[in-house]
JSON list of C-alpha atoms in Angstrom, two decimals:
[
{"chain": "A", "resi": 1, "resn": "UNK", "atom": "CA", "xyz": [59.53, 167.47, 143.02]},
{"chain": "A", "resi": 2, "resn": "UNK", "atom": "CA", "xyz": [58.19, 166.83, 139.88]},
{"chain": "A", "resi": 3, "resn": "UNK", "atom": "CA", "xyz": [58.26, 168.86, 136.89]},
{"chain": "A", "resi": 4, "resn": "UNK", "atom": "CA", "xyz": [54.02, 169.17, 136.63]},
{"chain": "A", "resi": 5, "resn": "UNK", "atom": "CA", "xyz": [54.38, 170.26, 140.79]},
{"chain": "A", "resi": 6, "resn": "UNK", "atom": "CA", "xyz": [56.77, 172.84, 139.98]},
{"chain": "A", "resi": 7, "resn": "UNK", "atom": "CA", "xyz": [54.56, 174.09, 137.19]},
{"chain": "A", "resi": 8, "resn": "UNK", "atom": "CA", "xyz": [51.71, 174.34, 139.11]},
{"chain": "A", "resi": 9, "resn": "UNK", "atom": "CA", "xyz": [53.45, 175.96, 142.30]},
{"chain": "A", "resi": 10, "resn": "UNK", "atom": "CA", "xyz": [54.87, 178.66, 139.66]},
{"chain": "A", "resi": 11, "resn": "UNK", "atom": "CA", "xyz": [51.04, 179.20, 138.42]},
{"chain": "A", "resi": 12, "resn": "UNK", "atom": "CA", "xyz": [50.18, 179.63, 142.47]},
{"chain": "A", "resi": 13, "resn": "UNK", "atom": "CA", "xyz": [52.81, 182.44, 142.92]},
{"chain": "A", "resi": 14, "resn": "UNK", "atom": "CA", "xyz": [51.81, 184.48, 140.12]},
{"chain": "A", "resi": 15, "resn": "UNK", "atom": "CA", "xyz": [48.47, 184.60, 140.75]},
{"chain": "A", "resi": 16, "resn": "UNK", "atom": "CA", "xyz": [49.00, 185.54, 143.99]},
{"chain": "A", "resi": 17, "resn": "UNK", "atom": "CA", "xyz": [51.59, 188.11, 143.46]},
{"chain": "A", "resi": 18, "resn": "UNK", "atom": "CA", "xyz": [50.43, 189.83, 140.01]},
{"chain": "A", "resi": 19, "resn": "UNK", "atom": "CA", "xyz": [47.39, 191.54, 142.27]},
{"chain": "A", "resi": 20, "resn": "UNK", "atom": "CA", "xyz": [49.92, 192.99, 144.51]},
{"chain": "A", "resi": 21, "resn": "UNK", "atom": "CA", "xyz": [51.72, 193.77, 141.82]},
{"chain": "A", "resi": 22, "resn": "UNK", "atom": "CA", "xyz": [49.22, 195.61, 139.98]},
{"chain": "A", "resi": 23, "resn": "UNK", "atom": "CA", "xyz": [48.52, 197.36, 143.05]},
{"chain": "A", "resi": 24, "resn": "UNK", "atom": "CA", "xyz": [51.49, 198.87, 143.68]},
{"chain": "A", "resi": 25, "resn": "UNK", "atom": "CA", "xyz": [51.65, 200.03, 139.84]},
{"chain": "A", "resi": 26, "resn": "UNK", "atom": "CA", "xyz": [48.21, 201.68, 140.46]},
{"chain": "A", "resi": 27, "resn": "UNK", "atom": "CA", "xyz": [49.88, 203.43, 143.73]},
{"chain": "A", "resi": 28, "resn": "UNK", "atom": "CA", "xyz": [53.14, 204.29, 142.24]},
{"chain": "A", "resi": 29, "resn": "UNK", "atom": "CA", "xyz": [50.21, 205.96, 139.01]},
{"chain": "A", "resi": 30, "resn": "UNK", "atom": "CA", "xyz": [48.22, 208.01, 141.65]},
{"chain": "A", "resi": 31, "resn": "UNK", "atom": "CA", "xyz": [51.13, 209.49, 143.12]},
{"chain": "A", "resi": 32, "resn": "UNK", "atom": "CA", "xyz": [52.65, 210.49, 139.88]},
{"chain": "A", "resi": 33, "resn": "UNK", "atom": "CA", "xyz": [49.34, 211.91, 139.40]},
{"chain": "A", "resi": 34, "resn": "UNK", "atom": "CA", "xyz": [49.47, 214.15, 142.10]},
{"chain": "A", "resi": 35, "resn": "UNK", "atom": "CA", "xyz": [52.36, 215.47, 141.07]},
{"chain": "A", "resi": 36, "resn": "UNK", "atom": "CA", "xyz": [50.77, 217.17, 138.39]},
{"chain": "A", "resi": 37, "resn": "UNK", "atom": "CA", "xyz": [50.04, 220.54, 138.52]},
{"chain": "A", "resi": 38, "resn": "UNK", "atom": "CA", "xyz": [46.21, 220.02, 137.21]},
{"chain": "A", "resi": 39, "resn": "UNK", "atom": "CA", "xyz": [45.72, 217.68, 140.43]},
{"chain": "A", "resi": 40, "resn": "UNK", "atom": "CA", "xyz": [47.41, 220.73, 143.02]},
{"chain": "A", "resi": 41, "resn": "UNK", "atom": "CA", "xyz": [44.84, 222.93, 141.57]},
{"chain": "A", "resi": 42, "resn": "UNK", "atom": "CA", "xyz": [42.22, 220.33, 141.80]},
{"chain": "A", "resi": 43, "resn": "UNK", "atom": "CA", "xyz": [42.80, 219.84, 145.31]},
{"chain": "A", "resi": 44, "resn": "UNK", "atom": "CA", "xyz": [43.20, 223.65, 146.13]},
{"chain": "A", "resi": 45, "resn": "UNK", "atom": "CA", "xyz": [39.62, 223.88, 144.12]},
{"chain": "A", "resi": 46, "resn": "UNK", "atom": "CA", "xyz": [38.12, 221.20, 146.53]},
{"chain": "A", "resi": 47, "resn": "UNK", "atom": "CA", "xyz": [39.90, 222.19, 149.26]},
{"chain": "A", "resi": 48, "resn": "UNK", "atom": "CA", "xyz": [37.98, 225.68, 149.24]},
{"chain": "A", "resi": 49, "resn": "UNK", "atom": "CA", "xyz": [34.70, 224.71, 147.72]},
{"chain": "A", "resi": 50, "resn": "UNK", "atom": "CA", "xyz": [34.14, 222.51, 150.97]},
{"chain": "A", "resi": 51, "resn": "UNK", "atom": "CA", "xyz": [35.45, 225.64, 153.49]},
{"chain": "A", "resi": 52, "resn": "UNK", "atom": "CA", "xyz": [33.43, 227.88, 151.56]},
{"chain": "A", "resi": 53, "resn": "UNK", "atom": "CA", "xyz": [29.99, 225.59, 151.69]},
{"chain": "A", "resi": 54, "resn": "UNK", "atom": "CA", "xyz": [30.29, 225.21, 154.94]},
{"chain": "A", "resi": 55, "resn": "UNK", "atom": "CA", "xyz": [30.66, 228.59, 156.16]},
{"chain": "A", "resi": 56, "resn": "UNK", "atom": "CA", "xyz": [27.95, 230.05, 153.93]},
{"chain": "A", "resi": 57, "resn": "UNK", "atom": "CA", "xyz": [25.83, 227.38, 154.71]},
{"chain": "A", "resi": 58, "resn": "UNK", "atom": "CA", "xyz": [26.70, 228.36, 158.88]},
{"chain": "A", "resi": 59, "resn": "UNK", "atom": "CA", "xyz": [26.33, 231.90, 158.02]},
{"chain": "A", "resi": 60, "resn": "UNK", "atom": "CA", "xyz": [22.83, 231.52, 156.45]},
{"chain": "A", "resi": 61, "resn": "UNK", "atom": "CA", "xyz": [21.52, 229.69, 160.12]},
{"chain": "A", "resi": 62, "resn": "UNK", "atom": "CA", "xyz": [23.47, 232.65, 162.08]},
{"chain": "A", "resi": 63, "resn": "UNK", "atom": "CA", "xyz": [21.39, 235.07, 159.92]},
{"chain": "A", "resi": 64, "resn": "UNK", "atom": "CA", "xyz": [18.13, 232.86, 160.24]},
{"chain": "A", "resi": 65, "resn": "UNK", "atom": "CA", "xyz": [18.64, 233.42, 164.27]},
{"chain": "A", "resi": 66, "resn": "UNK", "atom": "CA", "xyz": [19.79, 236.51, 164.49]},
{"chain": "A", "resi": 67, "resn": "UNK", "atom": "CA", "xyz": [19.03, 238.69, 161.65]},
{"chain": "A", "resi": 68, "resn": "UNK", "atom": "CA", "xyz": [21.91, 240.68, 159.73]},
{"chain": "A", "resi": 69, "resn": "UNK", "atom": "CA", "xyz": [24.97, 239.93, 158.91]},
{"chain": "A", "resi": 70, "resn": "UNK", "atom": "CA", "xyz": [27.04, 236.45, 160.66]},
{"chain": "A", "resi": 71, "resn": "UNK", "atom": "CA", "xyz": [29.96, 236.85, 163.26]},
{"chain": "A", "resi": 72, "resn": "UNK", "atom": "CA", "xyz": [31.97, 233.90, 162.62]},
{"chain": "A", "resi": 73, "resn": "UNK", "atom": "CA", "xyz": [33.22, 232.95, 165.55]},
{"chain": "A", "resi": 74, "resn": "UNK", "atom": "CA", "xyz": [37.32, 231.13, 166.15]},
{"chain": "A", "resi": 75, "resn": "UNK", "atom": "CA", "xyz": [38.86, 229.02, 166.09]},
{"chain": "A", "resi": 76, "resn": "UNK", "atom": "CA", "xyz": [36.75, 226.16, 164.80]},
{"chain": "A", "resi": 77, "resn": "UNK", "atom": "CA", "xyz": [36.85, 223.79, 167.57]},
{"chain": "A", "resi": 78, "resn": "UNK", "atom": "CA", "xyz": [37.23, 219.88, 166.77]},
{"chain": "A", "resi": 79, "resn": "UNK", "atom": "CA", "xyz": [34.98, 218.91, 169.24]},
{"chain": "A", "resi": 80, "resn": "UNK", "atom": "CA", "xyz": [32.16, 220.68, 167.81]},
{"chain": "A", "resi": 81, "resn": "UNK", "atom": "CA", "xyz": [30.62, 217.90, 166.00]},
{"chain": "A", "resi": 82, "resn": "UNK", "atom": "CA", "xyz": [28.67, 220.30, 163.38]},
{"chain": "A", "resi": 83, "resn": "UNK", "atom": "CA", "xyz": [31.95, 222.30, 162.57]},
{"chain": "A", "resi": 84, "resn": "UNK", "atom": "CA", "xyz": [34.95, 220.27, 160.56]},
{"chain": "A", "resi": 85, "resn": "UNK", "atom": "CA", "xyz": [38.23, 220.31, 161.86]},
{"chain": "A", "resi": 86, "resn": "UNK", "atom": "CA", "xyz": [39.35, 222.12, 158.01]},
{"chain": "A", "resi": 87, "resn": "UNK", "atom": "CA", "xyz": [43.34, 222.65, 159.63]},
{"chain": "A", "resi": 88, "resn": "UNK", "atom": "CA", "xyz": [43.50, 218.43, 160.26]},
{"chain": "A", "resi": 89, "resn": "UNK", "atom": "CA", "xyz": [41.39, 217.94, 157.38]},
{"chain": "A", "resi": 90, "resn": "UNK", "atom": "CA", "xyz": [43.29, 219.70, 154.70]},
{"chain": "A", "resi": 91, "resn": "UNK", "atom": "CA", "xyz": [46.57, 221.37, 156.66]},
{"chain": "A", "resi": 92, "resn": "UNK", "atom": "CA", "xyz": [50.06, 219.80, 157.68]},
{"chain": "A", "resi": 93, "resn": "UNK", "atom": "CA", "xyz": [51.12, 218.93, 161.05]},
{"chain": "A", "resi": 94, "resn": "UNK", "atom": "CA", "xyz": [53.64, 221.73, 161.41]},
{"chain": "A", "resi": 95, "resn": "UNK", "atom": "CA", "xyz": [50.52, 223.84, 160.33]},
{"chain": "A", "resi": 96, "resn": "UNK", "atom": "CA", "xyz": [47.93, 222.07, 163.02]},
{"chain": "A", "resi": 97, "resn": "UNK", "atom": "CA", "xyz": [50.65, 222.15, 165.59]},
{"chain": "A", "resi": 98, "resn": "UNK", "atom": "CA", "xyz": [51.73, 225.92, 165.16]},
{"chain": "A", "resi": 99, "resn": "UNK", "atom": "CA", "xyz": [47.86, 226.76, 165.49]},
{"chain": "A", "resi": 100, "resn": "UNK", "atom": "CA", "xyz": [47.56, 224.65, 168.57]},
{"chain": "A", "resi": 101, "resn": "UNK", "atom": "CA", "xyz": [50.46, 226.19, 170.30]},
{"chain": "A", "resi": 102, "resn": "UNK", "atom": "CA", "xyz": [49.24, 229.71, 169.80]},
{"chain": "A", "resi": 103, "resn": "UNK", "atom": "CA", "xyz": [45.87, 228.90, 170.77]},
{"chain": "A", "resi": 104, "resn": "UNK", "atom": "CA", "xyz": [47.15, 227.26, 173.97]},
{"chain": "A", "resi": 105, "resn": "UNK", "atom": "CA", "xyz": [49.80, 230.02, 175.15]},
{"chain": "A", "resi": 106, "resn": "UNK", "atom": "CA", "xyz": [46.71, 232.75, 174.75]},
{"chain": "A", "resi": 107, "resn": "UNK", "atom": "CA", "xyz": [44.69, 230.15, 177.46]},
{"chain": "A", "resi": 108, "resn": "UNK", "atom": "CA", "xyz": [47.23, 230.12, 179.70]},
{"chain": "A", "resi": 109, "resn": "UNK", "atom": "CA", "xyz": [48.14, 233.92, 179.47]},
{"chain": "A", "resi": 110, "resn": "UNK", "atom": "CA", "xyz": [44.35, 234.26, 179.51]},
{"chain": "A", "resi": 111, "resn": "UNK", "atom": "CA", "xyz": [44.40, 231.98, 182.94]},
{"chain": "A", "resi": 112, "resn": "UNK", "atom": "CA", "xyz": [47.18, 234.22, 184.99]},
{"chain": "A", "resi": 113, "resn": "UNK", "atom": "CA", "xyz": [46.45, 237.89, 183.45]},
{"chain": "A", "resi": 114, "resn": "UNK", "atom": "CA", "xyz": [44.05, 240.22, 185.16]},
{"chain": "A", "resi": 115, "resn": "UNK", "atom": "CA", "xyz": [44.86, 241.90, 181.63]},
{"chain": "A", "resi": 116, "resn": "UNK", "atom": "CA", "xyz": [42.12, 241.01, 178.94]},
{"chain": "A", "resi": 117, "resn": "UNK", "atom": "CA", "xyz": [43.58, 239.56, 176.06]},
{"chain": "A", "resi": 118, "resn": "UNK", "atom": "CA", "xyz": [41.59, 239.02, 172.90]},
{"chain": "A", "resi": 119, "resn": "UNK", "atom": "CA", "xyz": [43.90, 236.66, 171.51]},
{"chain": "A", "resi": 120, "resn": "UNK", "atom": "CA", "xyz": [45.49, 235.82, 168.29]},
{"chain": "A", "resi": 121, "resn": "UNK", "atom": "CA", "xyz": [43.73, 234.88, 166.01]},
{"chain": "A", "resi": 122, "resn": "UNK", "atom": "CA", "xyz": [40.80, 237.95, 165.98]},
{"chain": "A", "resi": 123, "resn": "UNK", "atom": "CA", "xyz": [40.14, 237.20, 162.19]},
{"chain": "A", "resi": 124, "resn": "UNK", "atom": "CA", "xyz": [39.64, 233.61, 160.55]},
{"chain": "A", "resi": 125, "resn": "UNK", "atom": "CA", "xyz": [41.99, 232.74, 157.79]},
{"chain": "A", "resi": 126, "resn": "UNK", "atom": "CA", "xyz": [39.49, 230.80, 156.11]},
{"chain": "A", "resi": 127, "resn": "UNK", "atom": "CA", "xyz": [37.82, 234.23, 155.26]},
{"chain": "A", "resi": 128, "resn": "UNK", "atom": "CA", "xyz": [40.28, 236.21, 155.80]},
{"chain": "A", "resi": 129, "resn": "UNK", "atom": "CA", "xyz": [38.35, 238.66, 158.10]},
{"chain": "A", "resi": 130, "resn": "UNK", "atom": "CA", "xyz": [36.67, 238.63, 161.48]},
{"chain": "A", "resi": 131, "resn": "UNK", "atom": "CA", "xyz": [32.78, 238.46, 160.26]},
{"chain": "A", "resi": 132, "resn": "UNK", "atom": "CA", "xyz": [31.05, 236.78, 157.21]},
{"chain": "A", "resi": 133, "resn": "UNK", "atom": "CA", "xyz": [29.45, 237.70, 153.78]},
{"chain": "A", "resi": 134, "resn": "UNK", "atom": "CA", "xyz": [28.73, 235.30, 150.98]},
{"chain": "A", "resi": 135, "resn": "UNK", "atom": "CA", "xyz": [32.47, 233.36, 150.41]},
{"chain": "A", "resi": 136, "resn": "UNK", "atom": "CA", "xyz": [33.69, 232.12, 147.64]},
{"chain": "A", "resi": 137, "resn": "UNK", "atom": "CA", "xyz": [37.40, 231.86, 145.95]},
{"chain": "A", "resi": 138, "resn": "UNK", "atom": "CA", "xyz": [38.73, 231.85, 142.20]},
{"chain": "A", "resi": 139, "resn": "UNK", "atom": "CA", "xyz": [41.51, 232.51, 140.12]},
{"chain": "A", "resi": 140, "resn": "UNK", "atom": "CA", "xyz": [43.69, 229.41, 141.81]},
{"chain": "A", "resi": 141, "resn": "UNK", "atom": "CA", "xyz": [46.88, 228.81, 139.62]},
{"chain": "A", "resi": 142, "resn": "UNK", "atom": "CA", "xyz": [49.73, 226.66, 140.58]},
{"chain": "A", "resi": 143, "resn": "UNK", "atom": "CA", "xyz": [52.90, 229.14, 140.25]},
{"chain": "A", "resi": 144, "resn": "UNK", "atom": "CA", "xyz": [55.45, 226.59, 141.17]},
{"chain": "A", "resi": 145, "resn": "UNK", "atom": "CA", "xyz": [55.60, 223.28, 141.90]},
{"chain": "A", "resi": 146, "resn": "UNK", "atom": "CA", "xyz": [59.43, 221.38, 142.54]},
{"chain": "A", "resi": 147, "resn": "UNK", "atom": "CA", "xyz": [59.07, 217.94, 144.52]},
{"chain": "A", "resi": 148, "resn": "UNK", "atom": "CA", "xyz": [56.67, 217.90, 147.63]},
{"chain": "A", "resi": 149, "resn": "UNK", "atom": "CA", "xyz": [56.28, 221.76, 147.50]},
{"chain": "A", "resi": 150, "resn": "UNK", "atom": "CA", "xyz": [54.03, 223.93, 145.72]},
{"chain": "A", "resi": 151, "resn": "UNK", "atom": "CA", "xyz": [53.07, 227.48, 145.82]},
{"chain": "A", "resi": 152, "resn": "UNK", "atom": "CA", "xyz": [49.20, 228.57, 144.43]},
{"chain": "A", "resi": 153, "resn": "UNK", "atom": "CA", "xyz": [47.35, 231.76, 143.95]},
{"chain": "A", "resi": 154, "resn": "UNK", "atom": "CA", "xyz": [43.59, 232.73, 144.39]},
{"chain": "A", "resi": 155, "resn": "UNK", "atom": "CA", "xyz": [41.24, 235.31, 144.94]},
{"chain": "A", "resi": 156, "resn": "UNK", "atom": "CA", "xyz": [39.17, 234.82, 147.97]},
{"chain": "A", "resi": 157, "resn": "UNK", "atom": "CA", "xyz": [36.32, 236.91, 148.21]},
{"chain": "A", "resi": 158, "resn": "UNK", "atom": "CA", "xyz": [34.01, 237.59, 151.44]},
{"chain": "A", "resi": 159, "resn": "UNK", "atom": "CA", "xyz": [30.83, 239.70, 150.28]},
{"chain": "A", "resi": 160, "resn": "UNK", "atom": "CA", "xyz": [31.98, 242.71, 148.21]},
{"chain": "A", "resi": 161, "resn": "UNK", "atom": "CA", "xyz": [35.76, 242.56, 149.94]},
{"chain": "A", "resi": 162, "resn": "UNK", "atom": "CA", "xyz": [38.23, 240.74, 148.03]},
{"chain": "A", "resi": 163, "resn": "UNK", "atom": "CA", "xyz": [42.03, 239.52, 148.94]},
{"chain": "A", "resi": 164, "resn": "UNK", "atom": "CA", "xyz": [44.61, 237.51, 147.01]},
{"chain": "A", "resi": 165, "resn": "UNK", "atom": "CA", "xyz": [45.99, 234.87, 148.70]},
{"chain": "A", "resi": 166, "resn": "UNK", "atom": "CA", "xyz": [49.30, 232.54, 148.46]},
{"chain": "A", "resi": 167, "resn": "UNK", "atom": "CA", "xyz": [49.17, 229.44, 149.33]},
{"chain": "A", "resi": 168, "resn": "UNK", "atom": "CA", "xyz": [52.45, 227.04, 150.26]},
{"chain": "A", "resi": 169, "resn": "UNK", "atom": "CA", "xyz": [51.31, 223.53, 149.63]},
{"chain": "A", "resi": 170, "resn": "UNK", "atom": "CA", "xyz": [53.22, 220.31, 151.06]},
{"chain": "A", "resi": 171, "resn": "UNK", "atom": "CA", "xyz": [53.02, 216.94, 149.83]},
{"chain": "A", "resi": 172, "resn": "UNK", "atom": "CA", "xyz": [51.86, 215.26, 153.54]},
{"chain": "A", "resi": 173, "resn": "UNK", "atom": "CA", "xyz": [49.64, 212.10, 154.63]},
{"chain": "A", "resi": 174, "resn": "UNK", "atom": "CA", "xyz": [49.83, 210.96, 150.66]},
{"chain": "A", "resi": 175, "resn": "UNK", "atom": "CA", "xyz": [48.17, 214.53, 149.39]},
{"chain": "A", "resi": 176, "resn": "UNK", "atom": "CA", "xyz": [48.41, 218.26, 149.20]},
{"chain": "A", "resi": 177, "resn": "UNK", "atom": "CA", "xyz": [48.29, 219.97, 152.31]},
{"chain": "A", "resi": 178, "resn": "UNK", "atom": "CA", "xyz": [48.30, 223.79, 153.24]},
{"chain": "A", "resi": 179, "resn": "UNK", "atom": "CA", "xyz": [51.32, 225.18, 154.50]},
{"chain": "A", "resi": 180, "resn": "UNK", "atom": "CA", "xyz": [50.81, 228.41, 155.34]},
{"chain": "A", "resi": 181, "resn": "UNK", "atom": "CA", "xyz": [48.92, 231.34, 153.91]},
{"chain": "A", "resi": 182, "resn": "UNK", "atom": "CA", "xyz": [49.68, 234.85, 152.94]},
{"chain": "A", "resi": 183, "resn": "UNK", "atom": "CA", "xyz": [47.14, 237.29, 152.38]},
{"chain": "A", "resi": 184, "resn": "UNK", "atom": "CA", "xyz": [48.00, 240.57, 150.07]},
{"chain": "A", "resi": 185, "resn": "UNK", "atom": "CA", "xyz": [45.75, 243.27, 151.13]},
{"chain": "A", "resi": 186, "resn": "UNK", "atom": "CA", "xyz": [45.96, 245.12, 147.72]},
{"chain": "A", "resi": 187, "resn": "UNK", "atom": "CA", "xyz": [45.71, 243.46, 144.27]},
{"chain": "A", "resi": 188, "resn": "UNK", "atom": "CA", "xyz": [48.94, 243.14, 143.67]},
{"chain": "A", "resi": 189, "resn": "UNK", "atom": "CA", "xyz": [51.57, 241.62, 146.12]},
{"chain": "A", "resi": 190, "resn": "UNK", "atom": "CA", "xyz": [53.56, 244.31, 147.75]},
{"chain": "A", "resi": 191, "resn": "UNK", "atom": "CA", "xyz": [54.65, 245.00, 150.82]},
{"chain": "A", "resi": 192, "resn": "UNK", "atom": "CA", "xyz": [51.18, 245.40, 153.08]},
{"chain": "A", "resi": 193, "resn": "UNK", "atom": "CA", "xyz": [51.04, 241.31, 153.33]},
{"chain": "A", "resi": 194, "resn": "UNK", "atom": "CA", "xyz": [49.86, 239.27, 156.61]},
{"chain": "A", "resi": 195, "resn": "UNK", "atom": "CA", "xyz": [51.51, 235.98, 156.56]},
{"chain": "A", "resi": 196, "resn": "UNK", "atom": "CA", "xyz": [49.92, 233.75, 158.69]},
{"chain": "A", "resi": 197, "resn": "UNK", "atom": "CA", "xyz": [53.10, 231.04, 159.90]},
{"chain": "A", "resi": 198, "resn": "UNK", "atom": "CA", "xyz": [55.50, 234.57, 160.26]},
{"chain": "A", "resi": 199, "resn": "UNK", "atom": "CA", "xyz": [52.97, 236.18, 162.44]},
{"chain": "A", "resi": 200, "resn": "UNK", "atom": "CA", "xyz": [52.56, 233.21, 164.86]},
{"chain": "A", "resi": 201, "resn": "UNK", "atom": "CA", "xyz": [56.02, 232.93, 164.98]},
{"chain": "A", "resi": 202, "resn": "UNK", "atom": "CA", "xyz": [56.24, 236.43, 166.50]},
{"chain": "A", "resi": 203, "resn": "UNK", "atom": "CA", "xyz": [53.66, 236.58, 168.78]},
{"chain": "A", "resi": 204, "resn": "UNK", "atom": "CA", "xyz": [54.16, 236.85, 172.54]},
{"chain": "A", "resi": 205, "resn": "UNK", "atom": "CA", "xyz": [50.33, 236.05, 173.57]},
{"chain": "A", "resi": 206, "resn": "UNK", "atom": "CA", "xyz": [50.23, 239.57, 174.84]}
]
């Protein structure tokens, strides 16, 4: 091989490897930057001004048709092709699959029971209660954040009612994911609290 091949081969391989190597430098650069805690609250931000949208923008046709205030019906159902599926969208897998479970065991208690059974989940925790005012949330703030967990406060608010809520945010699927949710039915957290992953744990489908 001659000195001028050798050269030239050299020239090849760095042109074909400095894109991939850039690449992975702008890779390894976004996930450092969503370890910040500006980009947690970012996401949290986005997170509920999509949730929010879409249920005002649901309960203003439910109030077109009916008249009054807007019953919002759950669980959201995937195969509604008009409703997002907000828990696979923007929630882990332990999250999706704890929510599954429950929502099966009620059908099948639902199936063999002469007993009526309303079910878990009689409230949505996207707005925190069973029917729908205008929603909106503020006051998010990242309390902690220590490797691929992160805990953040808001305010969500559901016409005149109001509830803080705590958020436990994973690191999943290359982006911050919701955990779980605890809602503190006063302004402060004390010790009236509904925690949404301890309360599915617990329940019996009865």
């Amino acid at each position: 091989m001659t000195l001028q091949l050798f050269k030239w081969m050299m020239a090849l391989a760095i042109m074909l490897y400095l894109p991939m190597l850039f690449e992975r430098v702008r890779g390894i650069r976004r996930q450092e930057g969503k370890r910040s805690d500006a980009y947690v609250k970012e996401r949290v931000e986005r997170i509920y001004f999509d949730v929010t949208h879409f249920y005002n923008r649901l309960g203003t046709l439910r109030q077109e048709e009916e008249g009054g205030g807007a019953s919002i019906p759950f669980p959201v159902k995937a195969d509604k092709d008009e409703w997002p599926d907000f828990d696979r969208l923007y929630c882990t897998d332990a999250w999706t699959a704890q929510v599954g479970a429950v929502q099966q065991g009620d059908e099948r208690y639902s199936s063999v029971s002469d007993v009526e059974n309303e079910g878990f989940f009689t409230r949505n925790y996207w707005t925190a209660f069973a029917d729908l005012d205008f929603l909106y949330a503020n006051k998010v703030e990242v309390i902690d954040r220590s490797g691929d967990v992160a805990t953040v406060s808001l305010t969500l608010h559901n016409g005149d009612r109001s509830v803080p809520v705590l958020l436990v945010m994973n690191f999943e699927h290359d982006d911050w994911r919701i955990d779980n949710m605890t809602y503190y039915w006063n302004e402060k957290p004390s010790t009236r609290y509904y925690d949404w992953r301890q309360e599915m744990e617990k329940y019996n489908y009865r």
